[in-house]
Short mmCIF file of C-alpha atoms in Angstrom, two decimals:
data_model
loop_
_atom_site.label_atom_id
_atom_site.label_comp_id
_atom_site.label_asym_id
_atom_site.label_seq_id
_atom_site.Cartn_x
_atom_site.Cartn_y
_atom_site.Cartn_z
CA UNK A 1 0.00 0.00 0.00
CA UNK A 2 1.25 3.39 -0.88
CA UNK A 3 0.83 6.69 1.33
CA UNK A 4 -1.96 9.12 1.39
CA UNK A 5 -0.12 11.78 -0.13
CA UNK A 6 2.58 12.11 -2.56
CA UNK A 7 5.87 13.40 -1.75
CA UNK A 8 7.76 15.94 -3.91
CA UNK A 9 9.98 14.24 -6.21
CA UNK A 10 13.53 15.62 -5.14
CA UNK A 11 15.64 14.83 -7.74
CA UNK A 12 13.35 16.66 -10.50
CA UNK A 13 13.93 19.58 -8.64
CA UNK A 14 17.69 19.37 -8.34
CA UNK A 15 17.45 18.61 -12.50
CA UNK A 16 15.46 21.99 -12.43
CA UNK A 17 17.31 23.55 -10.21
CA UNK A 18 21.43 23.51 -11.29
CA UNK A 19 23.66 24.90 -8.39
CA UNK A 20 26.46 25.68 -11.23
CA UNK A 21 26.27 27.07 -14.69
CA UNK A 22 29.42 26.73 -16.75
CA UNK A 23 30.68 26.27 -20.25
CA UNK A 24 32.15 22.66 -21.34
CA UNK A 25 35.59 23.77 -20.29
CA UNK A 26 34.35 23.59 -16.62
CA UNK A 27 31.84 20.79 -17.20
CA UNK A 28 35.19 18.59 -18.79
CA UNK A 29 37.36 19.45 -15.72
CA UNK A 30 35.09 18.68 -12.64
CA UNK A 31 33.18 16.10 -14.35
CA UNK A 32 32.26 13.12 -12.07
CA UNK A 33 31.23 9.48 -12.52
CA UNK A 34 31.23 6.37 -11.17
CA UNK A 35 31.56 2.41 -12.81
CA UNK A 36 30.50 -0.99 -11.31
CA UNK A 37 32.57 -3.62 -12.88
CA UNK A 38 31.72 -7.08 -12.57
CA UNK A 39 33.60 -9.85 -14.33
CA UNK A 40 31.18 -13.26 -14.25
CA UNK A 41 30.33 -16.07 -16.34
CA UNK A 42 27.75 -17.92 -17.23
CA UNK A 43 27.11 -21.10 -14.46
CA UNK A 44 27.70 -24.67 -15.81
CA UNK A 45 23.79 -25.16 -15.94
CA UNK A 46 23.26 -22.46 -18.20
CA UNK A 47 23.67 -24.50 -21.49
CA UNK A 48 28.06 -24.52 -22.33
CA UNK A 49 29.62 -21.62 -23.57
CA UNK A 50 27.22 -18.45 -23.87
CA UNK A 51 28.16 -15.90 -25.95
CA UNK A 52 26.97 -12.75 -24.59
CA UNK A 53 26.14 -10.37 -27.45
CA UNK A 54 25.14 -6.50 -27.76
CA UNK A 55 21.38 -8.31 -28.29
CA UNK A 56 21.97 -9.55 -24.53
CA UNK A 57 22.04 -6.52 -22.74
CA UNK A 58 18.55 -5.92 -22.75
CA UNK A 59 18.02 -8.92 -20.56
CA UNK A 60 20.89 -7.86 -18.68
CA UNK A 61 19.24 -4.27 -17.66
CA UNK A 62 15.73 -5.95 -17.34
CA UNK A 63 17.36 -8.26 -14.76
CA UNK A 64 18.78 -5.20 -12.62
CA UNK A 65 15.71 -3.37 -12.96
CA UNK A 66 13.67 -6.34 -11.42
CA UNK A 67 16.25 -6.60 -8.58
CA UNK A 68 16.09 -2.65 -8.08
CA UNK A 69 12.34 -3.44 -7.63
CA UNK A 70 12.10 -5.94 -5.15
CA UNK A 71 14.27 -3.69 -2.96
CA UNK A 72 12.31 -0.28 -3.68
CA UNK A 73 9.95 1.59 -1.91
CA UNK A 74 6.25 0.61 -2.40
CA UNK A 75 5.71 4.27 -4.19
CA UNK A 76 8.14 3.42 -7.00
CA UNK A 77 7.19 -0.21 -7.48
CA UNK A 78 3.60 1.73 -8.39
CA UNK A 79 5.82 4.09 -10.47
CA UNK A 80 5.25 7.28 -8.00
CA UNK A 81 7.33 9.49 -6.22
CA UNK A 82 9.81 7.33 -3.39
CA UNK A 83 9.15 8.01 0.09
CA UNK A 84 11.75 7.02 1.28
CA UNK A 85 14.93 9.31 2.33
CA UNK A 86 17.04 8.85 0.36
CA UNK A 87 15.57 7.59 -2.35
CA UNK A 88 15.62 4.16 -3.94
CA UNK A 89 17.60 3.59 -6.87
CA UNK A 90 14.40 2.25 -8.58
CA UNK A 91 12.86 5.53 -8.15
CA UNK A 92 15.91 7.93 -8.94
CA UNK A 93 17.69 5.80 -11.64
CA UNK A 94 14.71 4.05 -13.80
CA UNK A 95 11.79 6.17 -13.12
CA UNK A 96 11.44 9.62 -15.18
CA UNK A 97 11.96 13.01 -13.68
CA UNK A 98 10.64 15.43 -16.11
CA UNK A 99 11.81 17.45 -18.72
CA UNK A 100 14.90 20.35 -19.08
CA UNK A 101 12.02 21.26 -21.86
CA UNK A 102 9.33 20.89 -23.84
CA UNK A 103 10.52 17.66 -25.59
CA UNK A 104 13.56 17.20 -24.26
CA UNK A 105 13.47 14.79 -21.07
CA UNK A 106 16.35 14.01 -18.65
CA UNK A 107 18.23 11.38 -20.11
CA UNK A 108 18.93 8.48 -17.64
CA UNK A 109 21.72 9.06 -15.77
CA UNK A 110 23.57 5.57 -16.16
CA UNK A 111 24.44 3.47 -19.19
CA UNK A 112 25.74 -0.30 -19.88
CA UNK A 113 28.27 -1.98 -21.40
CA UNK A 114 30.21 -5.18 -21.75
CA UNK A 115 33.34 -6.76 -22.88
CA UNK A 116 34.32 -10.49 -23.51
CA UNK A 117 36.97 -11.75 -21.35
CA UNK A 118 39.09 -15.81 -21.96
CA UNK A 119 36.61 -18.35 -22.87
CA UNK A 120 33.30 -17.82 -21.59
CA UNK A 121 34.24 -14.61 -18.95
CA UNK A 122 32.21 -11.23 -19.56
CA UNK A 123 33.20 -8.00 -17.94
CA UNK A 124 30.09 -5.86 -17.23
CA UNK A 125 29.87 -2.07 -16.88
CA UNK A 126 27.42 -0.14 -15.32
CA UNK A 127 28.05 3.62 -15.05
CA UNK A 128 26.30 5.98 -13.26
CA UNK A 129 27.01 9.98 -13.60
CA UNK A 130 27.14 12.83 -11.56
CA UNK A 131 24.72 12.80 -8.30
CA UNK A 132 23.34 9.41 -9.66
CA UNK A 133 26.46 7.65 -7.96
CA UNK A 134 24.61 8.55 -4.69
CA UNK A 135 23.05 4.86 -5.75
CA UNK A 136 26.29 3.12 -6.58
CA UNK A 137 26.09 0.62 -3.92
CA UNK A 138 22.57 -0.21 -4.25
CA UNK A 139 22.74 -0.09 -7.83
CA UNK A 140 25.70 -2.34 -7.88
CA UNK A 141 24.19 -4.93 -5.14
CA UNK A 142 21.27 -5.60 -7.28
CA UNK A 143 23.44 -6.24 -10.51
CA UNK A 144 25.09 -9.05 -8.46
CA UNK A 145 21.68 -10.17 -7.61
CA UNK A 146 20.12 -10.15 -10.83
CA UNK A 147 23.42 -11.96 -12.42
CA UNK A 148 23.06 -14.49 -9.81
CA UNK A 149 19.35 -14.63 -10.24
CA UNK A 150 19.54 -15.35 -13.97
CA UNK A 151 18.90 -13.27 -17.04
CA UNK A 152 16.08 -13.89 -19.88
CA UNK A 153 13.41 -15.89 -19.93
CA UNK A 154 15.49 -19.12 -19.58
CA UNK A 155 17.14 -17.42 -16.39
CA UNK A 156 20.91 -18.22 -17.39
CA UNK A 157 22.64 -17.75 -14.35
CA UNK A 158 25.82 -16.40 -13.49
CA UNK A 159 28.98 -17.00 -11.22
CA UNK A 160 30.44 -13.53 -10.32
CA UNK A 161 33.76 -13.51 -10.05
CA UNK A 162 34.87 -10.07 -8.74
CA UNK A 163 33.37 -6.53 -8.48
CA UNK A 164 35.05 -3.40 -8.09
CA UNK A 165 34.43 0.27 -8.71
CA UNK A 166 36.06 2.85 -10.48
CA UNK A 167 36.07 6.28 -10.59
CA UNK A 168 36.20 8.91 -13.37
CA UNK A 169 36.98 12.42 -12.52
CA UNK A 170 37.65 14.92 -15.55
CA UNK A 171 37.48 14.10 -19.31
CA UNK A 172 40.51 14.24 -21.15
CA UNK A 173 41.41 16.51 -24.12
CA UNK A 174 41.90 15.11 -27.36
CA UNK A 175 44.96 15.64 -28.93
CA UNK A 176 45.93 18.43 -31.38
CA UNK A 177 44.65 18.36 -35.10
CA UNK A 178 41.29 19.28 -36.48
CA UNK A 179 40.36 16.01 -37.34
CA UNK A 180 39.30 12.75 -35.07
CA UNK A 181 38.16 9.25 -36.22
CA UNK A 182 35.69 7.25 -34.35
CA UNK A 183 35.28 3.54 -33.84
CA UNK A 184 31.95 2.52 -33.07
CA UNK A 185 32.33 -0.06 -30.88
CA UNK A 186 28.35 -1.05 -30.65
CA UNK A 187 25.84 0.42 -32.86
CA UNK A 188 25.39 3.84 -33.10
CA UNK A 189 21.67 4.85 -32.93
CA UNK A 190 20.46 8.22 -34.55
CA UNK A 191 16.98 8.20 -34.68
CA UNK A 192 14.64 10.93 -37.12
CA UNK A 193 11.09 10.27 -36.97
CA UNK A 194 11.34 6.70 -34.84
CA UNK A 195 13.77 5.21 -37.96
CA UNK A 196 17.66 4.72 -37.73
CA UNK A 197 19.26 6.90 -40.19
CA UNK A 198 22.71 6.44 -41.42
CA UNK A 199 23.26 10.30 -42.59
CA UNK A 200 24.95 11.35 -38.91
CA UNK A 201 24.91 15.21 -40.09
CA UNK A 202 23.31 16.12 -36.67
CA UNK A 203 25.54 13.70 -34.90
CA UNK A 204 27.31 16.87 -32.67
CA UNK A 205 24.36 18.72 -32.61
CA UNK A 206 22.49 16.13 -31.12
CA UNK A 207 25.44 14.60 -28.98
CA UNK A 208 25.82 19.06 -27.82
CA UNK A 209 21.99 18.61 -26.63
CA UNK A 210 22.47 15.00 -24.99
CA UNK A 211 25.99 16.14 -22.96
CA UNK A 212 23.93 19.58 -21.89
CA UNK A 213 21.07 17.14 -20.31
CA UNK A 214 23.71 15.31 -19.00
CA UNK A 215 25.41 17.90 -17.29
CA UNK A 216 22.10 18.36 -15.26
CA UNK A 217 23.20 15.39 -13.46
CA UNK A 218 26.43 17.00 -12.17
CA UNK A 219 24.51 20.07 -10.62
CA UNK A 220 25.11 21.82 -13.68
CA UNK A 221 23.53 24.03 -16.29
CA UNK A 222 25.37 23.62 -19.33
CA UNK A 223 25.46 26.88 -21.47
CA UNK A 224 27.31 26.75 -25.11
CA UNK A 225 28.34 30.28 -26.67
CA UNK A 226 26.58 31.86 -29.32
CA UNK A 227 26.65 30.25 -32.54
CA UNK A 228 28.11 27.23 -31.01
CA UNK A 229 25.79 24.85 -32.70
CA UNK A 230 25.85 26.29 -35.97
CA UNK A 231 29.72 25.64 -35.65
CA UNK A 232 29.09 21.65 -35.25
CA UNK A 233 26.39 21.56 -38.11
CA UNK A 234 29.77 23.16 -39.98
CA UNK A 235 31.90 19.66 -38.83
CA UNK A 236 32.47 17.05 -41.98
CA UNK A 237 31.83 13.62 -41.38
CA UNK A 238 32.63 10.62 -43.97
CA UNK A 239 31.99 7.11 -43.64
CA UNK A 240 34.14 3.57 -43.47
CA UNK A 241 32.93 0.30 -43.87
CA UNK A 242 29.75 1.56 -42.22
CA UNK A 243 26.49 -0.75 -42.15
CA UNK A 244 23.06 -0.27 -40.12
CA UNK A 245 22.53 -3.31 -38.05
CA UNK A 246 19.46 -4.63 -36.43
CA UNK A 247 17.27 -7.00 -34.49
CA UNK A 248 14.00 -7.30 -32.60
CA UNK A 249 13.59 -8.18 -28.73
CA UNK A 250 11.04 -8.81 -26.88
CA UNK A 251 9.71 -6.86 -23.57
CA UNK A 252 8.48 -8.94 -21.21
CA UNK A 253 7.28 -6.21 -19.30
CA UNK A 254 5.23 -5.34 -22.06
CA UNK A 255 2.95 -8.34 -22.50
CA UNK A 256 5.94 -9.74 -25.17
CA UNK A 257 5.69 -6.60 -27.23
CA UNK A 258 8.21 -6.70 -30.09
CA UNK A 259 10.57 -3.91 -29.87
CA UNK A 260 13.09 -3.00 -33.22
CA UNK A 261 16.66 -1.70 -32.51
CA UNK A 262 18.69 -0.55 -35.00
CA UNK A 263 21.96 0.77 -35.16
CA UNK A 264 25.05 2.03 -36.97
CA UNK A 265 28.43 0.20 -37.15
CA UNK A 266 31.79 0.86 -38.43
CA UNK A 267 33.98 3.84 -38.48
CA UNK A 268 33.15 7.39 -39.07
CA UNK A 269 35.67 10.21 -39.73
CA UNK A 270 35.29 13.86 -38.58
CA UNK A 271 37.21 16.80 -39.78
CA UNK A 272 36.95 20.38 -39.43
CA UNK A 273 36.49 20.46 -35.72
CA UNK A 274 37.24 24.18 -33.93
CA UNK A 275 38.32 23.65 -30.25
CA UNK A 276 35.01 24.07 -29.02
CA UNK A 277 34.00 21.31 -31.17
CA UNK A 278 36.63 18.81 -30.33
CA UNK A 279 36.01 19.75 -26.29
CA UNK A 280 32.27 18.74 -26.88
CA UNK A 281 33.66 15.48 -29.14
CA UNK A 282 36.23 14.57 -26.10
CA UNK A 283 33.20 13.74 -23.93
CA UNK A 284 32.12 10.61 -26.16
CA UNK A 285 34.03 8.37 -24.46
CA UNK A 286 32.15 8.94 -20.95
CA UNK A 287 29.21 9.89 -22.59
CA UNK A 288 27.67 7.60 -25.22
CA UNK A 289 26.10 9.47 -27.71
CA UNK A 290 23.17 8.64 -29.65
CA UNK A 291 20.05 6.29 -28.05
CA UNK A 292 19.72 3.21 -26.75
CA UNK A 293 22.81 3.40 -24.40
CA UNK A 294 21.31 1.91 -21.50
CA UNK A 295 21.16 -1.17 -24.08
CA UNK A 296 24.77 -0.97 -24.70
CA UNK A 297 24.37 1.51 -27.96
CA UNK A 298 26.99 4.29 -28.56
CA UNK A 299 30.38 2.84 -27.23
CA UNK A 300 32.91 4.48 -28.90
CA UNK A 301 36.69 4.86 -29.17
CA UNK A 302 38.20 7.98 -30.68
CA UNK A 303 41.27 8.28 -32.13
CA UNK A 304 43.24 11.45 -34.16
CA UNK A 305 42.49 10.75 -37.64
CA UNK A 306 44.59 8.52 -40.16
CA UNK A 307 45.65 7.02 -37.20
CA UNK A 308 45.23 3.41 -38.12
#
């Protein structure tokens, strides 16, 4: 049973509310986040080798989500504002919290990703940013639990092997040059109209918007200089061995509801980057761009260009 009333939600108003407003420059220097990493594999039980894929992470955040729920308050297991002080991590990590404006919401603040290890090992990353690390240790006790507990609708279960966390404080410049080449590591997702498009020409426009929503997160109201975004729509971007990938997964929260994700792979070249441009770009790293990255979308690597 839920209370009578229904308290404030908190963490909206912080979102609202900034303490800071800075340019990147700032942002870059004091920015603040925090990684559970878990290395596991997949128990003996759980059918021989299982080769944990990009498609897998969806069962991997649906797990964590149910084991965020069966230790939340009864007012966010019903999807309302958490009672409780502080907050569950059901309530301030998975549940919404408004918008910075019409049409733009607050982006979760956490995002997933994984990387294969010998044999069957798999080294899983959850991230959470800013004030959202105020649920690290929750948030990281329920990924053990919902490993443990199984993932999909088989339940394959896991043996964890070690957890630790890390700490990022600052993003680092990239080096001199005008130009930088990205590697996407997992799809890239740019979405116009609900469709993946492969033409990325608002790629740091739309990465600008996603890192000032971001920001929010670190107490911070992100403000860009005047014609700063007409500057990135300026930024050239050409393709390599670049392909749209895609699959369909089921939600089982959603009655079995087919769901299509789509994304981007390969590597993408851009050039003609002023400073400002290449501070924004320096974030991607820490910052997925793109959507879908609490699926595992937008890992990246950059690189100067003509590196490789």
């Amino acid at each position: 049973m839920t209370v009578d009333f229904l308290p404030p939600d908190n963490i909206a108003r912080r979102l609202h509310h900034p303490r800071f407003a800075t340019g990147l420059a700032d942002l870059a220097e004091r920015y603040f986040a925090q990684t559970v990493v878990i290395r596991a594999r997949p128990l003996a039980g759980a059918g021989g080798t299982y080769p944990f894929t990009i498609r897998d992470v969806s069962k991997l955040r649906g797990a964590w989500g149910d084991a965020l729920l069966r230790g939340a308050s009864e007012n966010a297991q019903n999807s309302q504002p958490c009672n409780w002080v502080p907050e569950c991590a059901l309530f301030a990590l998975f549940q919404g919290h408004g918008e910075l404006e019409k049409g733009r919401v607050f982006h979760k603040p956490y995002d997933l990703a994984f990387a294969r290890g010998p044999a069957d090992m798999v080294e899983f990353r959850l991230t959470l940013h800013g004030f959202a690390s105020d649920w690290i240790d929750e948030a990281a006790g329920a990924l053990v639990a919902a490993l443990r507990h199984g993932l999909g609708k088989h339940k394959t279960c896991w043996q964890v092997l070690d957890r630790h966390i890390e700490t990022i404080e600052g993003i680092a410049p990239l080096p001199a040059g005008d130009g930088c080449q990205m590697d996407l590591q997992t799809p890239l997702a740019m979405r116009q109209g609900g469709m993946v498009k492969q033409d990325l020409a608002s790629l740091m426009v739309s990465f600008a918007r996603r890192v000032q929503i971001m920001a929010r997160w670190q107490d911070t109201g992100l403000v860009f200089p005047d014609g700063f975004l007409a500057r990135l729509a300026a930024v050239r971007i050409e393709y390599s061995d670049c392909e749209i990938v895609g699959w369909n997964r089921k939600s089982l929260r959603q009655n079995g509801r087919v769901i299509p994700l789509a994304g981007l792979t390969g590597t993408i070249t851009l050039k003609n980057l002023c400073p400002a441009a290449k501070m924004l770009l320096a974030f991607a790293p820490v910052i997925p761009p793109g959507a879908r990255t609490s699926l595992g979308f937008g890992r990246v690597r950059l690189s100067p260009a003509g590196a490789h």
